[in-house]
Short mmCIF file of C-alpha atoms in Angstrom, two decimals:
data_model
loop_
_atom_site.label_atom_id
_atom_site.label_comp_id
_atom_site.label_asym_id
_atom_site.label_seq_id
_atom_site.Cartn_x
_atom_site.Cartn_y
_atom_site.Cartn_z
CA MET A 1172 28.94 -30.84 16.32
CA LYS A 1173 26.31 -28.85 18.22
CA LYS A 1174 28.19 -25.65 17.44
CA ASN A 1175 27.49 -26.11 13.74
CA LEU A 1176 23.86 -27.16 14.03
CA THR A 1177 22.53 -24.20 12.07
CA TYR A 1178 24.16 -25.48 8.89
CA LEU A 1179 23.40 -29.18 9.23
CA SER A 1180 24.26 -31.28 6.24
CA ILE A 1181 22.64 -34.64 5.80
CA LEU A 1182 25.65 -36.22 7.52
CA THR A 1183 24.64 -34.55 10.78
CA CYS A 1184 20.90 -34.51 10.18
CA MET A 1185 19.94 -38.04 9.08
CA LEU A 1186 16.54 -38.21 7.45
CA MET A 1187 13.99 -40.54 8.94
CA ALA A 1188 11.83 -43.10 7.18
CA CYS A 1189 8.09 -43.25 7.75
CA SER A 1190 5.34 -45.79 7.68
CA LYS A 1191 2.58 -45.91 5.10
CA ASP A 1192 0.46 -42.97 6.29
CA PHE A 1193 1.79 -39.46 5.82
CA THR A 1194 0.66 -38.31 9.26
CA ASP A 1195 2.48 -41.21 10.93
CA LEU A 1196 6.05 -39.90 10.78
CA ASN A 1197 7.48 -42.35 13.27
CA PRO A 1198 11.22 -42.72 12.56
CA ILE A 1199 11.95 -46.38 12.03
CA SER A 1200 15.42 -46.28 10.48
CA GLN A 1201 18.28 -44.07 9.46
CA ARG A 1202 19.86 -44.09 6.04
CA ASN A 1203 23.42 -43.41 4.95
CA VAL A 1204 23.53 -40.40 2.66
CA ASN A 1205 25.56 -42.27 0.03
CA GLU A 1206 22.84 -44.89 -0.30
CA PHE A 1207 19.90 -42.53 -0.22
CA TYR A 1208 18.11 -40.15 -2.65
CA LYS A 1209 18.11 -42.81 -5.35
CA THR A 1210 14.39 -43.46 -5.83
CA SER A 1211 11.07 -41.67 -5.73
CA GLY A 1212 10.36 -43.46 -2.45
CA ASP A 1213 13.53 -41.97 -0.98
CA MET A 1214 12.38 -38.50 -1.95
CA VAL A 1215 8.97 -39.01 -0.34
CA ILE A 1216 10.76 -40.04 2.86
CA ALA A 1217 12.98 -36.97 2.55
CA VAL A 1218 10.05 -34.54 2.29
CA ASN A 1219 8.29 -36.30 5.18
CA ALA A 1220 11.38 -35.57 7.27
CA ALA A 1221 11.05 -31.90 6.32
CA TYR A 1222 7.47 -31.94 7.61
CA LYS A 1223 8.68 -33.58 10.80
CA ALA A 1224 10.84 -30.51 11.48
CA LEU A 1225 7.57 -28.63 12.03
CA GLN A 1226 7.03 -30.80 15.11
CA MET A 1227 10.30 -29.89 16.81
CA ASP A 1228 10.49 -28.00 20.10
CA GLY A 1229 12.13 -25.11 18.28
CA THR A 1230 9.24 -24.76 15.84
CA TYR A 1231 5.52 -25.38 16.38
CA ASN A 1232 5.78 -27.62 19.43
CA GLN A 1233 7.07 -24.78 21.60
CA SER A 1234 9.26 -21.89 20.39
CA TYR A 1235 6.93 -20.41 17.78
CA TRP A 1236 4.02 -19.96 20.19
CA VAL A 1237 6.37 -18.40 22.73
CA MET A 1238 7.67 -15.95 20.13
CA ASN A 1239 4.41 -15.13 18.36
CA GLU A 1240 1.78 -15.32 21.11
CA MET A 1241 3.51 -14.89 24.47
CA ARG A 1242 5.70 -12.09 23.12
CA SER A 1243 2.50 -10.24 22.25
CA ASP A 1244 -0.36 -9.03 24.44
CA ASN A 1245 -2.36 -12.23 23.88
CA THR A 1246 -0.70 -14.46 26.47
CA ASP A 1247 1.85 -14.46 29.27
CA GLY A 1248 3.67 -16.91 31.50
CA GLY A 1249 1.81 -16.19 34.69
CA ALA A 1250 3.54 -15.39 37.96
CA ASP A 1251 5.96 -18.32 38.06
CA ILE A 1252 9.59 -17.17 38.27
CA THR A 1253 11.34 -20.54 38.54
CA GLY A 1254 12.59 -23.00 35.94
CA LEU A 1255 10.93 -22.74 32.55
CA GLY A 1256 8.51 -20.19 33.96
CA ALA A 1257 11.41 -17.83 34.61
CA ASP A 1258 12.69 -18.25 31.06
CA LEU A 1259 9.25 -17.57 29.63
CA ASN A 1260 8.80 -14.47 31.73
CA LEU A 1261 12.13 -13.09 30.55
CA ILE A 1262 11.00 -13.52 26.95
CA ASP A 1263 7.54 -12.14 27.68
CA ASN A 1264 9.09 -9.01 29.17
CA PHE A 1265 11.77 -8.52 26.48
CA ASN A 1266 14.55 -9.33 28.96
CA GLU A 1267 15.99 -12.53 27.51
CA ASN A 1268 19.72 -12.91 27.02
CA ALA A 1269 21.22 -13.85 23.64
CA ALA A 1270 23.53 -16.36 25.31
CA THR A 1271 21.06 -18.11 27.60
CA ALA A 1272 17.60 -17.95 25.98
CA GLU A 1273 17.40 -21.62 25.01
CA ILE A 1274 13.87 -21.36 23.61
CA ILE A 1275 14.97 -18.65 21.16
CA THR A 1276 18.19 -20.46 20.29
CA SER A 1277 16.17 -23.61 19.64
CA ALA A 1278 13.88 -21.67 17.31
CA TYR A 1279 16.85 -20.50 15.29
CA LEU A 1280 18.53 -23.92 15.16
CA ASP A 1281 15.50 -26.15 14.64
CA THR A 1282 14.15 -23.86 11.93
CA TYR A 1283 17.42 -24.30 10.06
CA VAL A 1284 17.11 -28.06 10.48
CA GLY A 1285 13.88 -27.81 8.49
CA ILE A 1286 15.46 -25.48 5.94
CA SER A 1287 18.41 -27.85 5.53
CA ARG A 1288 16.12 -30.79 4.85
CA CYS A 1289 14.26 -28.79 2.21
CA ASN A 1290 17.51 -27.65 0.59
CA ILE A 1291 18.77 -31.21 0.34
CA ILE A 1292 15.59 -32.18 -1.50
CA MET A 1293 15.84 -29.27 -3.93
CA SER A 1294 19.53 -29.96 -4.59
CA ARG A 1295 19.13 -33.68 -5.27
CA ILE A 1296 15.68 -34.42 -6.64
CA ASP A 1297 16.39 -33.59 -10.29
CA ALA A 1298 18.98 -36.36 -10.45
CA VAL A 1299 16.44 -38.99 -9.38
CA SER A 1300 14.54 -40.96 -12.02
CA MET A 1301 10.87 -40.53 -11.11
CA GLU A 1302 7.47 -39.58 -12.41
CA GLU A 1303 7.41 -35.86 -13.20
CA THR A 1304 4.17 -35.02 -11.44
CA LEU A 1305 5.46 -36.51 -8.19
CA ARG A 1306 8.81 -34.74 -8.65
CA ASN A 1307 7.07 -31.39 -9.01
CA ARG A 1308 4.78 -32.07 -6.07
CA ILE A 1309 7.71 -32.83 -3.78
CA LYS A 1310 9.50 -29.72 -5.02
CA GLY A 1311 6.39 -27.69 -4.26
CA GLU A 1312 6.17 -29.15 -0.77
CA ALA A 1313 9.83 -28.42 -0.07
CA LEU A 1314 9.53 -24.84 -1.37
CA PHE A 1315 6.43 -24.20 0.74
CA LEU A 1316 7.98 -25.65 3.90
CA ARG A 1317 11.24 -23.77 3.39
CA SER A 1318 9.25 -20.57 2.89
CA LEU A 1319 7.25 -21.18 6.07
CA PHE A 1320 10.46 -21.71 8.04
CA TYR A 1321 12.05 -18.59 6.57
CA TYR A 1322 8.94 -16.50 7.20
CA ASN A 1323 9.19 -17.29 10.91
CA LEU A 1324 12.89 -16.42 10.93
CA ALA A 1325 12.52 -13.17 8.99
CA VAL A 1326 9.61 -11.86 11.06
CA ASN A 1327 11.33 -12.57 14.35
CA PHE A 1328 15.04 -12.03 13.62
CA ASN A 1329 15.04 -9.93 10.41
CA LYS A 1330 18.60 -10.69 9.28
CA VAL A 1331 19.58 -14.33 8.94
CA PRO A 1332 21.55 -16.37 6.39
CA LEU A 1333 19.51 -17.06 3.27
CA VAL A 1334 20.56 -20.57 2.22
CA THR A 1335 18.74 -22.11 -0.73
CA LYS A 1336 20.92 -25.11 -1.58
CA GLU A 1337 22.61 -28.00 0.16
CA ILE A 1338 25.85 -26.80 1.75
CA THR A 1339 28.60 -28.13 3.96
CA VAL A 1340 29.19 -27.00 7.51
CA GLU A 1341 32.28 -25.08 6.41
CA GLU A 1342 30.35 -23.29 3.67
CA GLY A 1343 27.68 -22.39 6.21
CA ARG A 1344 30.18 -20.57 8.36
CA THR A 1345 30.83 -18.08 5.58
CA TYR A 1346 27.22 -17.17 4.73
CA ALA A 1347 26.40 -13.52 5.30
CA GLN A 1348 23.20 -12.33 6.93
CA SER A 1349 20.42 -11.32 4.55
CA SER A 1350 17.78 -8.76 5.44
CA ALA A 1351 14.12 -9.67 5.82
CA THR A 1352 13.44 -7.72 2.63
CA GLU A 1353 15.84 -9.95 0.68
CA ILE A 1354 14.34 -13.06 2.24
CA TYR A 1355 10.77 -12.05 1.41
CA LYS A 1356 11.72 -11.48 -2.24
CA GLN A 1357 13.06 -15.04 -2.37
CA LEU A 1358 9.91 -16.36 -0.74
CA VAL A 1359 7.73 -14.66 -3.35
CA THR A 1360 9.64 -16.52 -6.06
CA ASP A 1361 9.56 -19.82 -4.19
CA LEU A 1362 5.88 -19.70 -3.23
CA THR A 1363 4.82 -18.72 -6.74
CA GLN A 1364 6.65 -21.79 -8.01
CA ALA A 1365 5.27 -23.95 -5.21
CA GLU A 1366 1.69 -22.98 -6.01
CA SER A 1367 2.19 -24.00 -9.64
CA TYR A 1368 3.59 -27.40 -8.61
CA LEU A 1369 1.18 -28.40 -5.84
CA PRO A 1370 -2.27 -30.02 -6.13
CA VAL A 1371 -5.47 -28.40 -4.90
CA LYS A 1372 -6.10 -31.36 -2.57
CA TYR A 1373 -4.94 -34.90 -1.79
CA SER A 1374 -6.41 -38.33 -1.26
CA SER A 1375 -7.02 -39.30 2.36
CA ALA A 1376 -3.61 -40.92 2.93
CA ASP A 1377 -1.83 -37.65 2.11
CA VAL A 1378 -4.16 -35.14 3.75
CA GLY A 1379 -2.07 -32.57 5.60
CA ARG A 1380 0.52 -32.03 2.91
CA ALA A 1381 0.99 -28.56 1.43
CA THR A 1382 -1.48 -27.57 -1.29
CA LYS A 1383 -1.88 -24.77 -3.81
CA GLY A 1384 -4.01 -22.98 -1.25
CA ALA A 1385 -1.31 -23.22 1.40
CA ALA A 1386 1.35 -21.80 -0.90
CA ALA A 1387 -0.95 -19.00 -2.06
CA THR A 1388 -2.02 -18.08 1.49
CA LEU A 1389 1.55 -17.80 2.69
CA LEU A 1390 2.43 -15.84 -0.47
CA ALA A 1391 -0.34 -13.33 0.26
CA LYS A 1392 0.88 -13.00 3.85
CA ILE A 1393 4.39 -12.31 2.57
CA TYR A 1394 3.10 -9.59 0.23
CA LEU A 1395 1.25 -7.92 3.10
CA THR A 1396 4.32 -8.16 5.30
CA MET A 1397 6.32 -6.48 2.54
CA GLY A 1398 3.71 -3.70 2.36
CA ASN A 1399 2.66 -4.70 -1.16
CA LYS A 1400 -1.10 -4.82 -0.74
CA PRO A 1401 -1.96 -4.61 -4.48
CA ALA A 1402 0.05 -7.77 -5.16
CA ALA A 1403 -1.77 -9.64 -2.39
CA VAL A 1404 -5.26 -8.94 -3.78
CA PRO A 1405 -5.27 -11.28 -6.84
CA VAL A 1406 -3.62 -14.05 -4.84
CA LEU A 1407 -6.29 -13.85 -2.12
CA ARG A 1408 -9.10 -13.69 -4.68
CA ARG A 1409 -7.68 -16.81 -6.34
CA ILE A 1410 -7.77 -18.70 -3.03
CA ILE A 1411 -11.40 -17.70 -2.50
CA THR A 1412 -12.62 -18.58 -6.00
CA ASP A 1413 -10.47 -21.55 -7.03
CA TYR A 1414 -9.42 -23.69 -4.08
CA GLY A 1415 -12.65 -24.78 -2.43
CA TYR A 1416 -12.32 -23.50 1.15
CA THR A 1417 -15.26 -22.34 3.22
CA LEU A 1418 -15.98 -21.03 6.70
CA LEU A 1419 -17.40 -23.73 8.94
CA THR A 1420 -20.85 -22.90 10.28
CA SER A 1421 -19.63 -23.12 13.88
CA TYR A 1422 -16.36 -21.72 15.22
CA ALA A 1423 -16.25 -24.47 17.85
CA LYS A 1424 -16.17 -27.11 15.10
CA LEU A 1425 -12.76 -25.87 13.96
CA TRP A 1426 -11.12 -27.44 17.00
CA GLY A 1427 -10.71 -30.91 18.41
CA ILE A 1428 -9.30 -34.14 17.10
CA PRO A 1429 -12.42 -35.12 15.08
CA ASN A 1430 -12.18 -31.78 13.24
CA LYS A 1431 -8.61 -32.01 12.00
CA ASN A 1432 -8.01 -30.83 8.42
CA ASN A 1433 -11.56 -29.55 7.97
CA ALA A 1434 -13.01 -27.52 5.09
CA GLU A 1435 -11.72 -24.23 6.55
CA SER A 1436 -8.23 -25.53 7.27
CA ILE A 1437 -5.54 -24.60 4.75
CA PHE A 1438 -2.47 -25.93 6.54
CA GLU A 1439 -1.99 -27.62 9.91
CA VAL A 1440 1.06 -29.16 11.53
CA GLN A 1441 0.10 -32.81 11.88
CA PHE A 1442 0.58 -34.52 15.24
CA LYS A 1443 -0.22 -38.12 16.14
CA GLY A 1444 -0.11 -39.31 19.75
CA GLY A 1445 0.06 -42.84 21.06
CA GLY A 1446 3.78 -43.49 21.22
CA THR A 1447 4.54 -42.65 17.58
CA ASN A 1448 7.17 -40.02 18.47
CA THR A 1449 4.95 -37.49 16.69
CA GLY A 1450 2.67 -36.33 19.51
CA ASN A 1451 2.48 -32.70 20.60
CA LYS A 1452 3.55 -31.18 23.93
CA PHE A 1453 1.60 -27.92 23.75
CA THR A 1454 -1.68 -29.60 24.79
CA ASN A 1455 -0.12 -30.36 28.15
CA ALA A 1456 1.59 -26.97 28.29
CA PHE A 1457 -1.68 -25.07 27.85
CA SER A 1458 -3.76 -27.39 30.02
CA PRO A 1459 -5.33 -26.33 33.32
CA LEU A 1460 -4.01 -29.63 34.67
CA LEU A 1461 -0.50 -28.19 34.51
CA VAL A 1462 -1.60 -25.17 36.51
CA GLN A 1463 -3.38 -27.27 39.08
CA SER A 1464 -0.43 -29.62 39.57
CA THR A 1465 2.47 -27.16 39.40
CA GLY A 1466 1.03 -23.66 39.76
CA ALA A 1467 2.85 -22.73 36.52
CA TYR A 1468 1.47 -21.30 33.30
CA LYS A 1469 3.17 -21.59 29.95
CA ASN A 1470 0.83 -19.65 27.67
CA ARG A 1471 -1.89 -18.00 29.76
CA PRO A 1472 -4.37 -15.70 27.99
CA THR A 1473 -4.06 -12.18 29.35
CA ALA A 1474 -6.83 -10.11 30.87
CA GLU A 1475 -6.57 -7.87 27.78
CA MET A 1476 -7.14 -10.91 25.57
CA GLN A 1477 -10.31 -11.81 27.45
CA ALA A 1478 -11.53 -8.20 27.29
CA ALA A 1479 -11.00 -8.09 23.50
CA TYR A 1480 -14.06 -10.32 22.95
CA GLU A 1481 -17.37 -8.53 22.54
CA PRO A 1482 -20.38 -9.69 24.57
CA ASN A 1483 -21.91 -12.84 23.06
CA ASP A 1484 -18.88 -13.55 20.85
CA GLN A 1485 -19.06 -17.32 20.41
CA ARG A 1486 -15.32 -17.48 19.81
CA LEU A 1487 -14.53 -16.82 23.47
CA SER A 1488 -15.90 -20.10 24.82
CA ALA A 1489 -14.26 -22.07 21.99
CA SER A 1490 -10.86 -20.37 22.37
CA MET A 1491 -10.18 -19.92 26.08
CA ASN A 1492 -11.55 -20.45 29.55
CA PRO A 1493 -12.08 -16.99 31.05
CA ILE A 1494 -11.70 -15.90 34.63
CA ASN A 1495 -14.82 -17.14 36.42
CA GLY A 1496 -15.38 -19.47 33.49
CA PRO A 1497 -16.95 -22.95 33.58
CA LEU A 1498 -13.68 -24.63 34.56
CA ASN A 1499 -12.35 -23.24 37.83
CA ALA A 1500 -8.70 -22.86 36.84
CA GLY A 1501 -8.34 -19.27 35.69
CA ARG A 1502 -7.63 -18.30 32.10
CA PHE A 1503 -6.24 -20.97 29.79
CA ILE A 1504 -6.35 -21.93 26.12
CA LEU A 1505 -9.03 -24.39 24.99
CA LYS A 1506 -8.30 -24.70 21.25
CA TYR A 1507 -5.73 -27.46 21.63
CA GLY A 1508 -7.37 -29.74 24.16
CA THR A 1509 -7.51 -30.16 27.94
CA THR A 1510 -7.97 -33.90 28.48
CA THR A 1511 -5.89 -36.30 30.55
CA ALA A 1512 -5.95 -39.00 27.87
CA TYR A 1513 -2.37 -38.38 26.73
CA ASN A 1514 1.02 -38.91 28.25
CA GLU A 1515 3.13 -35.78 28.63
CA GLY A 1516 4.23 -34.55 25.19
CA ASP A 1517 2.13 -37.10 23.29
CA ALA A 1518 -1.19 -35.50 22.35
CA ASP A 1519 -3.07 -35.86 19.07
CA TYR A 1520 -4.12 -32.26 18.46
CA ASN A 1521 -2.78 -30.50 15.35
CA PHE A 1522 -1.50 -26.93 15.32
CA MET A 1523 -3.46 -24.67 12.98
CA VAL A 1524 -1.12 -22.57 10.82
CA LEU A 1525 -3.29 -21.19 7.98
CA ARG A 1526 -7.07 -21.15 7.53
CA TYR A 1527 -9.74 -19.55 5.39
CA ALA A 1528 -10.90 -16.90 7.88
CA ASP A 1529 -7.39 -15.46 7.75
CA VAL A 1530 -7.69 -15.25 3.96
CA LEU A 1531 -10.90 -13.23 4.21
CA LEU A 1532 -9.38 -10.86 6.78
CA MET A 1533 -6.17 -10.50 4.77
CA LEU A 1534 -8.18 -9.54 1.68
CA ALA A 1535 -9.96 -6.91 3.77
CA GLU A 1536 -6.54 -5.66 4.87
CA ALA A 1537 -5.28 -5.53 1.30
CA LEU A 1538 -8.35 -3.66 0.01
CA GLY A 1539 -8.44 -1.13 2.85
CA ASP A 1540 -11.47 0.82 4.07
CA THR A 1541 -14.08 -0.23 1.49
CA PRO A 1542 -17.60 -1.72 1.62
CA GLU A 1543 -16.20 -5.01 0.29
CA SER A 1544 -13.70 -5.11 3.14
CA TYR A 1545 -16.47 -4.78 5.70
CA ASP A 1546 -18.41 -7.52 3.92
CA LEU A 1547 -15.39 -9.81 4.32
CA ILE A 1548 -14.98 -8.94 7.99
CA ASN A 1549 -18.70 -9.44 8.57
CA GLN A 1550 -18.60 -12.95 7.13
CA VAL A 1551 -16.25 -13.81 9.96
CA ARG A 1552 -18.28 -11.89 12.55
CA HIS A 1553 -21.55 -13.49 11.45
CA ARG A 1554 -20.13 -16.95 12.13
CA ALA A 1555 -19.21 -15.72 15.63
CA GLY A 1556 -22.80 -14.58 16.30
CA LEU A 1557 -22.01 -10.85 16.12
CA ASP A 1558 -23.71 -7.95 14.41
CA PRO A 1559 -22.07 -6.47 11.31
CA ILE A 1560 -19.83 -3.42 11.43
CA ASN A 1561 -19.22 -0.72 8.85
CA SER A 1562 -17.35 2.51 8.33
CA ALA A 1563 -19.64 4.28 10.81
CA THR A 1564 -18.72 1.88 13.61
CA PRO A 1565 -16.44 3.72 16.08
CA GLY A 1566 -12.70 3.36 15.52
CA THR A 1567 -10.40 3.41 12.55
CA PHE A 1568 -10.60 0.69 9.93
CA THR A 1569 -7.16 -0.55 10.99
CA ASP A 1570 -8.14 -0.77 14.65
CA LYS A 1571 -11.35 -2.64 13.86
CA LEU A 1572 -9.58 -5.08 11.56
CA LEU A 1573 -6.73 -5.71 13.99
CA ARG A 1574 -9.18 -6.42 16.80
CA GLU A 1575 -11.11 -8.82 14.58
CA ARG A 1576 -7.92 -10.63 13.67
CA ARG A 1577 -6.99 -10.84 17.33
CA VAL A 1578 -10.13 -12.62 18.51
CA GLU A 1579 -10.62 -14.73 15.38
CA LEU A 1580 -7.03 -16.00 15.23
CA ALA A 1581 -6.15 -16.02 18.92
CA PHE A 1582 -3.42 -18.48 19.96
CA GLU A 1583 -2.61 -19.44 16.34
CA ASN A 1584 0.73 -17.55 16.16
CA HIS A 1585 -0.57 -14.49 14.28
CA ARG A 1586 -0.66 -11.79 16.94
CA TRP A 1587 3.00 -10.70 17.15
CA PRO A 1588 3.47 -10.69 13.33
CA ASP A 1589 0.19 -8.76 13.05
CA LEU A 1590 1.32 -6.12 15.55
CA LEU A 1591 4.56 -5.73 13.63
CA ARG A 1592 2.87 -5.56 10.23
CA PHE A 1593 0.30 -3.03 11.39
CA GLY A 1594 2.99 -0.94 13.11
CA LYS A 1595 1.31 -1.32 16.50
CA ALA A 1596 3.74 -3.46 18.48
CA THR A 1597 5.45 -0.64 20.36
CA ASP A 1598 2.21 1.09 21.35
CA PHE A 1599 0.47 -2.10 22.49
CA MET A 1600 3.44 -3.32 24.51
CA LYS A 1601 3.96 0.06 26.18
CA ALA A 1602 0.29 -0.06 27.15
CA GLN A 1603 1.18 -3.20 29.09
CA GLY A 1604 3.97 -1.34 30.86
CA LYS A 1605 6.74 -3.01 28.85
CA THR A 1606 9.69 -1.63 26.92
CA PRO A 1607 9.57 -3.68 23.73
CA ARG A 1608 12.18 -4.86 21.27
CA LEU A 1609 10.69 -5.51 17.85
CA LEU A 1610 13.22 -8.22 16.97
CA PHE A 1611 14.58 -11.17 18.87
CA LEU A 1612 18.28 -11.26 19.59
CA ILE A 1613 20.43 -13.38 17.29
CA PRO A 1614 21.66 -16.29 19.47
CA GLN A 1615 25.14 -15.60 20.79
CA ARG A 1616 26.44 -18.92 19.47
CA GLU A 1617 25.73 -17.68 15.93
CA LEU A 1618 27.66 -14.47 16.53
CA ASP A 1619 30.55 -16.57 17.85
CA ILE A 1620 30.54 -18.83 14.80
CA ASN A 1621 30.49 -16.00 12.26
CA THR A 1622 32.07 -12.80 13.54
CA SER A 1623 30.71 -10.83 10.56
CA TYR A 1624 27.19 -11.14 11.95
CA THR A 1625 25.67 -8.15 13.71
CA GLN A 1626 23.27 -8.28 16.63
CA ASN A 1627 19.78 -6.84 16.55
CA PRO A 1628 19.23 -3.73 18.68
CA LEU A 1629 18.80 -4.32 22.40
#
């Protein structure tokens, strides 16, 4: 059964019910597929299960930050060379093995769990008698989530099976690999549809679900990843003018449990500690307590990351503890909490996926070296307590923008995709003394299942 996990049908991936609040995704029962997908309530439960896939170890709870932050020059795994530390260091240094890199294999498999759950919804929802507005909203949520899962696969693996409907395990074995280009084209279609279906915002019980702004932000990111800057511009302008987001006055107020789902947040992965089976594990992983008790780091900011902050940049103290910082435990991430109030793997902090500052910086990227672009960048810098920059500021426009993105969005899973999109990954990794691979290896188990698959370059 494990061998076929990539192509889970509902028979091997039972959807979980939830209690009354959307953010409380505690599984309380399992349903037989032949008795399910009959009512609107069933479909709400089904889409909640798709959201729950965002909490898996192979997605935002572990693998994605390993692949998108630790792979880059933002963080590393410290000096530990035993246990998980050894695995992380292999990945950090581009030395992982396709057969044994469990964190990368989990990313591939768990991401397809989420895709499978979305495909089941899209394949079955039209047969359910339900109110049309709710039907369209759930479709929009499923299309957004599927697109988010596929974006992470395409950026990191390039060629993966593009599955957009419910399939059997046997059908899954025959799917060919699709290129990232083909996948991005599908995501443009899906996210355009999702934006039309989704609401601008929700009532309090449903806060955290995908919105028009979330679909549009991911769509703009896809356009930029495709190299289609002109197409990204109207999408980004629409987010700015129509969807009600704003920069918070203080960068520090973006973070912490009281600040979940704030006015700058566009999409967060929702976590809820306290024994609900929906708490996060990355709070403990990034905590100085882990270092003090085990000597091991899991996502340590690098010296280069600390040096990227300009003097008096208020984002530094809100993002990470620097060497010689106020807490005597070396460099570690602060954005996702450091307290001892949670059991291991059961913290309340959300993971920020998309927010308004990214929209402003993406519009600057799409427009290129223009006065408006510097105005957009300077909105973000002003909030950080920094002086404005302009075309006369030393450095190329690309270098200045990439640095701004680095310090503004540190530890939010943007750095490795940014380095790839800006064509800088090889140069930046070589500067760290590494020989980089731009793509992760397809897990060996997938090559064994489908012998038509080809491996990414070593």
